[in-house]
Amino acid sequence: MTSVGIDAIEIWTGNLELDLPNTFAPAQGKDPEYYTKGIGLNASSFPDTYEDIVTMGANAAYRLMERKGLEPADIGRIDVATESSFDKSKPISTYVAGCLEQVYDGDFHHANKGERKFACIAGTQCLDDAYNWIRAGRNRGRAALVIATDTALYERDDPGEATQGAGAVAMLIDEDPAIVELTTEQGYGSADETDFLKPQQQFPSVDGKRSMQVYLARMREALEDYERVAGDSHPDNFAYVPFHTPFPGMVRKAAVLAYRHSIRNTPIEDELAEEIGRQPRREAFDDEEAYEEAVREYMDALKETEHYQEWYATTIEPTLTISREVGNWYTGSVHVARTSALIHALENDIDLVGETLGVGSYGSGAQAEVHGEIVVEGWRDEVAAIDIDDQLDDRRSITFEEYESIHDAHNHDKDVEPVELTTPENEFVFDGWGRMGERTYRFVE
């Protein structure tokens, strides 16, 4: 059976940078370490006034197609995941295709286009859709473009304001991929929740504490469901574990939960028992509250052990490097985490061929998915071509006053005259409004 997976990845980050400890913290009257050590972020990427989810998605896709030498005829499907859409009918994928048709001789009239919505997990759902489309033999030799693009903005003075970000990840899904093969081993955890939502509004309503609880509960369910098809998980099974990363602080909580689950009834638990005792077993408690308190105490002790800290440093921490500099990209976050891990392996000359990535995706509302990906020959050349470090270095750092202006410019309820802080070059830009109130775009050389 021919393998199907991710053949190429490109990232486009917003052209502006907000320094959290040195610019945002003083203006908010916060200790800088609240951002750098607490939530785990150094900076956020922001879109200039000519950038939005279409331009970022199209720019990432164009970069990918140019590097791979692709034409529109090579693409049979364009799926866009976003929770920042501005149109309730016309999918963002059609806008992206329209942009790309400005710079190619051919068109995408033959391509199936769609838009996925399920909060942050939608990017992974698009990946699954593309995989299934190719597996079903309906692609006629063509590849799929999956694009996760978002402007993750919060209302001013909302607790989530510190985790904002903007950017896009484009992925080429094809047969005989050059980066990772997607496996058939998947697990899900899903329930009707109201932890994060946008009922007819631009900025989200968030129950922060509840959202954390739901994230962990659904991720645990997804891991348990994954084990029903893949067998018991073990920390040594995965080279890296990229999680959905709204901010690294949330991943710290998910990681220790996953580790506790994976070492249960293993020699690792036996060895750690001498240091911190064995894991609490539910059947040993008559009271659910007492059991949960015992689990919390065990996990607090577990994360201080050398065993756990070594695993975290090698398997989780490398997935967070890019996120620390760009903030939350909603649908793109877990795909940024995967890319971060692969770049770490490349820079440290780690041989990943044949190794498995355990990918944990999540979307509020709520659903988690855990699936396996096997790294294949060719991953080094593909990952080496991703220039995210250069993009991060090229961002323009903004003052707090400029941040306020940019935030207002992207606020749909405010009518302000946009002021561009950077000069676009070789990229798609927002160009105004069409006759039916649609957003229009052009390519700037």
Short mmCIF file of C-alpha atoms in Angstrom, two decimals:
data_model
loop_
_atom_site.label_atom_id
_atom_site.label_comp_id
_atom_site.label_asym_id
_atom_site.label_seq_id
_atom_site.Cartn_x
_atom_site.Cartn_y
_atom_site.Cartn_z
CA MET A 1 0.00 0.00 0.00
CA THR A 2 1.44 3.37 -1.06
CA SER A 3 2.24 5.65 1.84
CA VAL A 4 0.47 9.03 2.18
CA GLY A 5 1.63 11.91 4.29
CA ILE A 6 3.21 15.34 4.46
CA ASP A 7 5.52 15.99 1.53
CA ALA A 8 6.40 19.63 2.25
CA ILE A 9 5.77 22.35 4.85
CA GLU A 10 5.94 26.11 4.62
CA ILE A 11 5.27 28.70 7.30
CA TRP A 12 4.32 32.36 6.99
CA THR A 13 4.48 34.49 10.10
CA GLY A 14 2.90 37.89 10.55
CA ASN A 15 5.33 40.67 9.69
CA LEU A 16 5.19 42.35 13.10
CA GLU A 17 6.58 41.28 16.48
CA LEU A 18 5.32 42.24 19.93
CA ASP A 19 7.98 41.71 22.61
CA LEU A 20 6.05 40.43 25.63
CA PRO A 21 8.50 40.87 28.53
CA ASN A 22 10.01 44.17 27.37
CA THR A 23 7.10 45.94 25.66
CA PHE A 24 3.81 44.36 26.68
CA ALA A 25 4.64 43.60 30.34
CA PRO A 26 5.57 47.18 31.38
CA ALA A 27 2.43 48.56 29.72
CA GLN A 28 0.28 45.99 31.51
CA GLY A 29 2.03 46.41 34.84
CA LYS A 30 3.06 42.73 34.83
CA ASP A 31 6.24 40.97 35.88
CA PRO A 32 8.05 39.98 32.63
CA GLU A 33 8.48 36.46 33.98
CA TYR A 34 4.72 36.05 33.98
CA TYR A 35 5.07 35.77 30.20
CA THR A 36 8.46 34.12 29.78
CA LYS A 37 8.24 31.56 32.60
CA GLY A 38 4.52 31.43 33.40
CA ILE A 39 2.78 31.07 30.06
CA GLY A 40 6.11 30.42 28.31
CA LEU A 41 6.10 33.08 25.58
CA ASN A 42 8.74 35.60 24.57
CA ALA A 43 6.95 37.30 21.68
CA SER A 44 3.87 37.27 19.47
CA SER A 45 3.64 37.58 15.70
CA PHE A 46 1.15 40.14 14.46
CA PRO A 47 -0.25 40.95 11.03
CA ASP A 48 0.42 44.35 9.55
CA THR A 49 -2.65 46.22 8.31
CA TYR A 50 -2.32 44.72 4.79
CA GLU A 51 -2.15 41.15 6.16
CA ASP A 52 -4.97 38.78 7.06
CA ILE A 53 -5.78 35.06 6.99
CA VAL A 54 -5.99 35.05 3.19
CA THR A 55 -2.67 36.78 2.55
CA MET A 56 -0.83 34.66 5.11
CA GLY A 57 -2.34 31.43 3.82
CA ALA A 58 -1.71 32.34 0.18
CA ASN A 59 1.85 33.43 0.90
CA ALA A 60 2.64 30.15 2.68
CA ALA A 61 1.08 28.15 -0.16
CA TYR A 62 2.88 30.16 -2.86
CA ARG A 63 6.20 29.68 -1.11
CA LEU A 64 5.56 25.93 -0.95
CA MET A 65 4.49 25.62 -4.58
CA GLU A 66 7.44 27.64 -5.84
CA ARG A 67 9.94 25.61 -3.84
CA LYS A 68 8.45 22.31 -5.02
CA GLY A 69 8.12 23.45 -8.64
CA LEU A 70 4.35 22.91 -8.65
CA GLU A 71 1.67 24.29 -10.96
CA PRO A 72 -2.06 24.53 -10.29
CA ALA A 73 -2.59 21.37 -12.35
CA ASP A 74 -0.61 19.43 -9.73
CA ILE A 75 -3.07 20.35 -6.95
CA GLY A 76 -6.44 18.62 -6.80
CA ARG A 77 -7.66 19.84 -3.45
CA ILE A 78 -7.27 22.98 -1.30
CA ASP A 79 -8.48 22.75 2.28
CA VAL A 80 -8.23 25.73 4.63
CA ALA A 81 -8.63 25.49 8.39
CA THR A 82 -9.37 28.70 10.28
CA GLU A 83 -11.39 30.05 13.14
CA SER A 84 -10.85 33.63 11.96
CA SER A 85 -13.03 33.53 8.86
CA PHE A 86 -14.75 36.75 7.83
CA ASP A 87 -17.23 35.14 5.41
CA LYS A 88 -20.05 32.81 6.51
CA SER A 89 -20.58 31.40 3.00
CA LYS A 90 -17.58 31.74 0.69
CA PRO A 91 -14.67 29.59 1.94
CA ILE A 92 -11.25 31.10 2.50
CA SER A 93 -9.79 28.46 0.16
CA THR A 94 -11.44 30.21 -2.80
CA TYR A 95 -9.81 33.50 -1.86
CA VAL A 96 -6.45 31.71 -1.57
CA ALA A 97 -6.91 30.05 -4.96
CA GLY A 98 -7.80 33.43 -6.46
CA CYS A 99 -4.58 34.89 -5.11
CA LEU A 100 -2.47 32.05 -6.47
CA GLU A 101 -4.09 32.34 -9.91
CA GLN A 102 -2.64 35.86 -10.13
CA VAL A 103 0.88 34.45 -10.23
CA TYR A 104 0.41 31.21 -12.21
CA ASP A 105 -0.64 30.69 -15.83
CA GLY A 106 -3.03 27.89 -14.91
CA ASP A 107 -6.05 27.89 -12.61
CA PHE A 108 -7.60 25.79 -9.86
CA HIS A 109 -11.02 25.35 -11.44
CA HIS A 110 -10.55 21.57 -11.28
CA ALA A 111 -9.64 21.56 -7.56
CA ASN A 112 -12.00 20.69 -4.72
CA LYS A 113 -11.97 23.52 -2.18
CA GLY A 114 -13.31 23.74 1.32
CA GLU A 115 -13.02 25.28 4.76
CA ARG A 116 -12.94 23.35 8.05
CA LYS A 117 -14.20 24.68 11.35
CA PHE A 118 -13.65 23.00 14.69
CA ALA A 119 -11.57 25.52 16.60
CA CYS A 120 -7.87 24.65 16.65
CA ILE A 121 -8.20 20.99 15.64
CA ALA A 122 -9.53 21.93 12.19
CA GLY A 123 -6.02 21.93 10.67
CA THR A 124 -5.55 18.28 11.64
CA GLN A 125 -9.04 17.46 10.38
CA CYS A 126 -8.04 18.93 6.99
CA LEU A 127 -4.97 16.71 7.09
CA ASP A 128 -7.22 13.70 7.73
CA ASP A 129 -9.56 14.72 4.89
CA ALA A 130 -6.69 15.00 2.42
CA TYR A 131 -5.27 11.66 3.54
CA ASN A 132 -8.64 9.95 3.11
CA TRP A 133 -9.17 11.57 -0.31
CA ILE A 134 -5.86 10.20 -1.60
CA ARG A 135 -6.32 6.82 0.10
CA ALA A 136 -9.75 6.49 -1.58
CA GLY A 137 -8.06 6.88 -4.97
CA ARG A 138 -10.00 10.01 -5.86
CA ASN A 139 -6.99 12.30 -6.33
CA ARG A 140 -6.11 11.24 -9.92
CA GLY A 141 -2.41 11.61 -9.18
CA ARG A 142 -2.77 15.08 -7.73
CA ALA A 143 -1.67 16.34 -4.31
CA ALA A 144 -3.65 18.28 -1.71
CA LEU A 145 -2.83 21.65 -0.19
CA VAL A 146 -3.76 21.95 3.48
CA ILE A 147 -3.53 25.46 4.93
CA ALA A 148 -4.03 26.42 8.57
CA THR A 149 -4.27 30.20 8.89
CA ASP A 150 -5.45 32.41 11.74
CA THR A 151 -5.25 35.77 13.41
CA ALA A 152 -5.63 34.78 17.06
CA LEU A 153 -6.63 38.12 18.52
CA TYR A 154 -8.39 38.73 21.83
CA GLU A 155 -10.28 41.71 23.13
CA ARG A 156 -8.08 44.30 24.80
CA ASP A 157 -7.37 43.49 28.48
CA ASP A 158 -8.72 39.96 28.09
CA PRO A 159 -6.53 37.39 29.94
CA GLY A 160 -5.87 35.71 26.58
CA GLU A 161 -4.38 38.90 25.12
CA ALA A 162 -0.88 37.76 26.08
CA THR A 163 -1.20 34.59 23.97
CA GLN A 164 -2.16 36.26 20.68
CA GLY A 165 -0.49 35.48 17.39
CA ALA A 166 -0.92 35.38 13.62
CA GLY A 167 0.46 33.14 10.92
CA ALA A 168 -0.15 30.31 8.50
CA VAL A 169 1.16 26.80 7.90
CA ALA A 170 0.84 25.25 4.44
CA MET A 171 1.33 21.50 3.98
CA LEU A 172 1.47 19.42 0.80
CA ILE A 173 -0.20 16.04 1.27
CA ASP A 174 0.80 13.44 -1.30
CA GLU A 175 1.71 9.86 -2.00
CA ASP A 176 5.28 8.78 -1.16
CA PRO A 177 5.82 11.84 1.07
CA ALA A 178 9.22 13.30 1.86
CA ILE A 179 8.68 14.25 5.54
CA VAL A 180 6.25 12.00 7.42
CA GLU A 181 3.90 9.17 6.58
CA LEU A 182 0.51 9.41 8.28
CA THR A 183 -0.46 6.17 9.99
CA THR A 184 -3.94 4.70 10.33
CA GLU A 185 -3.58 4.76 14.12
CA GLN A 186 -5.80 7.53 15.51
CA GLY A 187 -7.67 8.14 18.72
CA TYR A 188 -10.37 10.68 19.58
CA GLY A 189 -11.90 12.32 22.63
CA SER A 190 -14.91 14.52 21.95
CA ALA A 191 -17.72 16.12 23.97
CA ASP A 192 -20.13 19.05 23.82
CA GLU A 193 -18.30 21.78 25.77
CA THR A 194 -18.45 25.57 26.04
CA ASP A 195 -14.89 26.36 27.07
CA PHE A 196 -14.10 28.71 24.15
CA LEU A 197 -16.48 30.02 21.52
CA LYS A 198 -17.30 32.96 19.23
CA PRO A 199 -21.09 33.26 18.97
CA GLN A 200 -21.52 35.88 16.23
CA GLN A 201 -18.49 37.81 17.44
CA GLN A 202 -14.90 38.40 16.36
CA PHE A 203 -13.17 37.97 19.70
CA PRO A 204 -13.60 34.77 21.70
CA SER A 205 -15.45 34.21 24.94
CA VAL A 206 -13.18 32.02 27.05
CA ASP A 207 -13.52 30.22 30.35
CA GLY A 208 -9.78 29.84 30.94
CA LYS A 209 -9.90 27.39 33.84
CA ARG A 210 -12.59 25.27 32.19
CA SER A 211 -10.70 25.30 28.89
CA MET A 212 -7.62 23.87 30.58
CA GLN A 213 -9.68 21.13 32.22
CA VAL A 214 -11.44 20.23 28.97
CA TYR A 215 -8.16 20.21 27.03
CA LEU A 216 -6.66 17.71 29.45
CA ALA A 217 -9.80 15.55 29.68
CA ARG A 218 -10.27 15.27 25.92
CA MET A 219 -6.55 14.65 25.37
CA ARG A 220 -6.62 11.82 27.91
CA GLU A 221 -9.62 10.29 26.15
CA ALA A 222 -7.90 10.58 22.78
CA LEU A 223 -4.76 8.88 24.10
CA GLU A 224 -6.81 6.04 25.58
CA ASP A 225 -8.69 5.66 22.28
CA TYR A 226 -5.40 5.71 20.34
CA GLU A 227 -4.13 2.84 22.47
CA ARG A 228 -7.14 0.74 21.45
CA VAL A 229 -5.68 0.57 17.92
CA ALA A 230 -1.95 1.15 18.51
CA GLY A 231 -1.46 -0.76 21.77
CA ASP A 232 -0.20 0.61 25.04
CA SER A 233 1.81 3.78 24.64
CA HIS A 234 5.24 4.13 26.22
CA PRO A 235 7.48 7.23 26.51
CA ASP A 236 10.11 5.50 24.37
CA ASN A 237 7.65 4.98 21.48
CA PHE A 238 7.90 8.57 20.25
CA ALA A 239 10.86 10.68 19.16
CA TYR A 240 8.80 13.82 19.72
CA VAL A 241 5.27 14.57 20.91
CA PRO A 242 3.96 17.79 19.32
CA PHE A 243 0.87 19.01 21.17
CA HIS A 244 -1.58 21.74 20.27
CA THR A 245 0.21 24.74 21.78
CA PRO A 246 -1.95 27.77 22.57
CA PHE A 247 0.94 28.61 24.90
CA PRO A 248 3.75 26.40 26.22
CA GLY A 249 2.42 26.53 29.79
CA MET A 250 -0.61 24.46 28.73
CA VAL A 251 1.62 21.85 27.10
CA ARG A 252 3.52 21.46 30.37
CA LYS A 253 0.29 20.24 31.96
CA ALA A 254 -0.65 17.96 29.06
CA ALA A 255 2.82 16.43 28.92
CA VAL A 256 2.94 15.30 32.54
CA LEU A 257 -0.54 13.83 32.21
CA ALA A 258 0.51 11.86 29.11
CA TYR A 259 3.72 10.70 30.75
CA ARG A 260 1.90 9.50 33.87
CA HIS A 261 -0.52 7.55 31.70
CA SER A 262 2.24 6.02 29.57
CA ILE A 263 4.44 4.77 32.42
CA ARG A 264 1.58 3.11 34.29
CA ASN A 265 2.36 -0.58 34.91
CA THR A 266 5.82 -0.27 33.35
CA PRO A 267 9.34 -0.71 34.78
CA ILE A 268 9.57 3.10 34.83
CA GLU A 269 6.73 3.30 37.34
CA ASP A 270 8.38 0.54 39.38
CA GLU A 271 11.67 2.41 39.44
CA LEU A 272 10.04 5.71 40.36
CA ALA A 273 8.03 4.05 43.13
CA GLU A 274 11.12 4.08 45.34
CA GLU A 275 11.28 7.86 44.94
CA ILE A 276 7.66 9.07 44.77
CA GLY A 277 5.52 5.98 45.35
CA ARG A 278 3.25 4.20 42.89
CA GLN A 279 0.50 5.92 40.95
CA PRO A 280 -2.85 6.19 42.73
CA ARG A 281 -5.36 3.59 41.53
CA ARG A 282 -8.99 4.60 41.38
CA GLU A 283 -10.16 1.32 42.88
CA ALA A 284 -8.20 2.10 46.05
CA PHE A 285 -10.37 5.17 46.78
CA ASP A 286 -13.98 5.34 47.85
CA ASP A 287 -14.11 9.09 47.25
CA GLU A 288 -13.53 10.54 43.76
CA GLU A 289 -12.31 13.86 45.14
CA ALA A 290 -9.71 12.11 47.30
CA TYR A 291 -8.53 10.10 44.28
CA GLU A 292 -8.16 13.21 42.12
CA GLU A 293 -6.22 14.99 44.86
CA ALA A 294 -3.88 11.99 45.14
CA VAL A 295 -3.34 12.07 41.37
CA ARG A 296 -2.49 15.78 41.49
CA GLU A 297 0.01 15.19 44.27
CA TYR A 298 1.57 12.32 42.34
CA MET A 299 1.92 14.40 39.17
CA ASP A 300 3.47 17.27 41.14
CA ALA A 301 6.07 14.82 42.42
CA LEU A 302 6.47 13.12 39.03
CA LYS A 303 7.40 16.29 37.17
CA GLU A 304 10.26 16.90 39.59
CA THR A 305 11.88 13.52 38.89
CA GLU A 306 14.95 13.16 36.72
CA HIS A 307 13.17 10.55 34.60
CA TYR A 308 10.40 12.93 33.64
CA GLN A 309 12.58 15.99 33.18
CA GLU A 310 14.93 14.15 30.81
CA TRP A 311 11.97 12.89 28.77
CA TYR A 312 10.41 16.37 28.67
CA ALA A 313 13.70 17.99 27.61
CA THR A 314 14.19 15.61 24.68
CA THR A 315 10.60 14.88 23.59
CA ILE A 316 8.49 17.96 24.41
CA GLU A 317 10.69 21.03 24.85
CA PRO A 318 11.98 21.01 21.23
CA THR A 319 8.39 21.25 19.97
CA LEU A 320 7.92 24.62 21.73
CA THR A 321 10.80 26.66 20.29
CA ILE A 322 8.87 28.42 17.52
CA SER A 323 5.71 28.83 19.58
CA ARG A 324 7.64 30.78 22.22
CA GLU A 325 8.40 33.41 19.57
CA VAL A 326 5.08 33.60 17.69
CA GLY A 327 2.24 32.94 20.17
CA ASN A 328 -0.97 31.08 19.44
CA TRP A 329 -1.85 30.36 15.81
CA TYR A 330 -5.05 28.43 16.61
CA THR A 331 -5.40 25.89 13.75
CA GLY A 332 -1.70 26.09 12.92
CA SER A 333 -0.36 25.62 16.45
CA VAL A 334 0.16 21.85 16.48
CA HIS A 335 1.68 22.03 13.00
CA VAL A 336 4.10 24.70 14.17
CA ALA A 337 5.01 22.33 17.03
CA ARG A 338 5.74 19.49 14.60
CA THR A 339 7.90 21.78 12.47
CA SER A 340 9.77 22.99 15.54
CA ALA A 341 10.60 19.40 16.52
CA LEU A 342 11.83 18.52 13.03
CA ILE A 343 14.05 21.61 12.89
CA HIS A 344 15.50 20.68 16.29
CA ALA A 345 16.34 17.19 15.01
CA LEU A 346 17.96 18.62 11.90
CA GLU A 347 20.06 21.13 13.83
CA ASN A 348 21.19 18.44 16.28
CA ASP A 349 21.89 15.80 13.61
CA ILE A 350 19.34 13.37 15.02
CA ASP A 351 18.48 10.48 12.73
CA LEU A 352 14.69 10.37 12.64
CA VAL A 353 14.05 8.00 9.73
CA GLY A 354 11.63 5.33 10.91
CA GLU A 355 10.93 7.15 14.17
CA THR A 356 7.37 8.00 15.25
CA LEU A 357 5.92 11.37 16.16
CA GLY A 358 2.94 11.25 18.53
CA VAL A 359 0.80 14.22 17.50
CA GLY A 360 -1.79 15.56 19.95
CA SER A 361 -4.30 17.98 18.40
CA TYR A 362 -7.11 19.79 20.20
CA GLY A 363 -9.99 22.10 19.41
CA SER A 364 -12.27 23.77 21.91
CA GLY A 365 -15.88 22.81 21.81
CA ALA A 366 -14.33 20.18 22.20
CA GLN A 367 -12.29 17.44 20.53
CA ALA A 368 -8.80 15.98 20.73
CA GLU A 369 -7.05 13.66 18.31
CA VAL A 370 -3.89 11.64 18.88
CA HIS A 371 -2.25 10.01 15.87
CA GLY A 372 1.10 8.63 14.82
CA GLU A 373 3.37 9.85 12.02
CA ILE A 374 6.46 8.01 10.80
CA VAL A 375 9.42 10.12 9.64
CA VAL A 376 10.67 9.08 6.19
CA GLU A 377 13.74 9.48 4.01
CA GLY A 378 13.97 12.98 2.58
CA TRP A 379 12.86 14.78 5.71
CA ARG A 380 16.23 16.50 6.16
CA ASP A 381 16.19 18.28 2.79
CA GLU A 382 12.59 19.36 3.18
CA VAL A 383 13.01 20.68 6.72
CA ALA A 384 16.25 22.45 5.81
CA ALA A 385 14.30 24.48 3.24
CA ILE A 386 11.97 25.97 5.87
CA ASP A 387 13.25 29.49 6.58
CA ILE A 388 11.29 30.29 9.73
CA ASP A 389 14.35 31.62 11.57
CA ASP A 390 14.92 34.23 8.86
CA GLN A 391 11.27 35.23 8.97
CA LEU A 392 11.36 35.68 12.73
CA ASP A 393 14.50 37.80 12.47
CA ASP A 394 12.94 39.97 9.74
CA ARG A 395 9.83 40.91 11.71
CA ARG A 396 9.50 44.55 12.71
CA SER A 397 9.35 44.99 16.46
CA ILE A 398 6.50 47.32 17.47
CA THR A 399 5.97 49.68 20.36
CA PHE A 400 2.95 49.33 22.65
CA GLU A 401 1.33 52.35 21.00
CA GLU A 402 1.82 50.73 17.59
CA TYR A 403 0.37 47.50 18.96
CA GLU A 404 -2.76 49.39 20.05
CA SER A 405 -3.06 50.88 16.58
CA ILE A 406 -2.61 47.51 14.85
CA HIS A 407 -5.12 45.86 17.16
CA ASP A 408 -7.66 48.58 16.40
CA ALA A 409 -7.04 48.20 12.66
CA HIS A 410 -7.92 44.50 12.85
CA ASN A 411 -10.94 45.07 15.10
CA HIS A 412 -14.02 44.69 12.88
CA ASP A 413 -16.04 47.02 15.12
CA LYS A 414 -13.64 49.94 14.76
CA ASP A 415 -13.40 52.25 11.78
CA VAL A 416 -9.81 53.48 11.78
CA GLU A 417 -7.48 54.57 9.04
CA PRO A 418 -4.93 51.74 8.71
CA VAL A 419 -1.26 52.69 8.77
CA GLU A 420 1.22 50.20 7.35
CA LEU A 421 4.32 49.70 9.50
CA THR A 422 6.22 47.59 6.98
CA THR A 423 6.63 47.56 3.20
CA PRO A 424 5.33 44.40 1.52
CA GLU A 425 7.63 42.62 -0.91
CA ASN A 426 7.01 39.48 -2.98
CA GLU A 427 3.77 38.74 -1.17
CA PHE A 428 0.01 38.95 -1.42
CA VAL A 429 -1.65 41.88 0.32
CA PHE A 430 -5.15 43.05 1.16
CA ASP A 431 -6.15 45.58 -1.48
CA GLY A 432 -9.55 46.90 -0.44
CA TRP A 433 -13.18 46.04 -1.02
CA GLY A 434 -15.07 44.72 -4.04
CA ARG A 435 -18.52 45.58 -5.38
CA MET A 436 -20.30 43.12 -3.05
CA GLY A 437 -18.31 43.99 0.03
CA GLU A 438 -15.79 41.21 -0.50
CA ARG A 439 -12.13 41.61 0.39
CA THR A 440 -9.79 41.90 -2.58
CA TYR A 441 -6.10 41.02 -2.92
CA ARG A 442 -3.11 41.62 -5.15
CA PHE A 443 0.48 40.44 -5.39
CA VAL A 444 3.24 42.96 -4.63
CA GLU A 445 6.62 42.25 -6.21
#
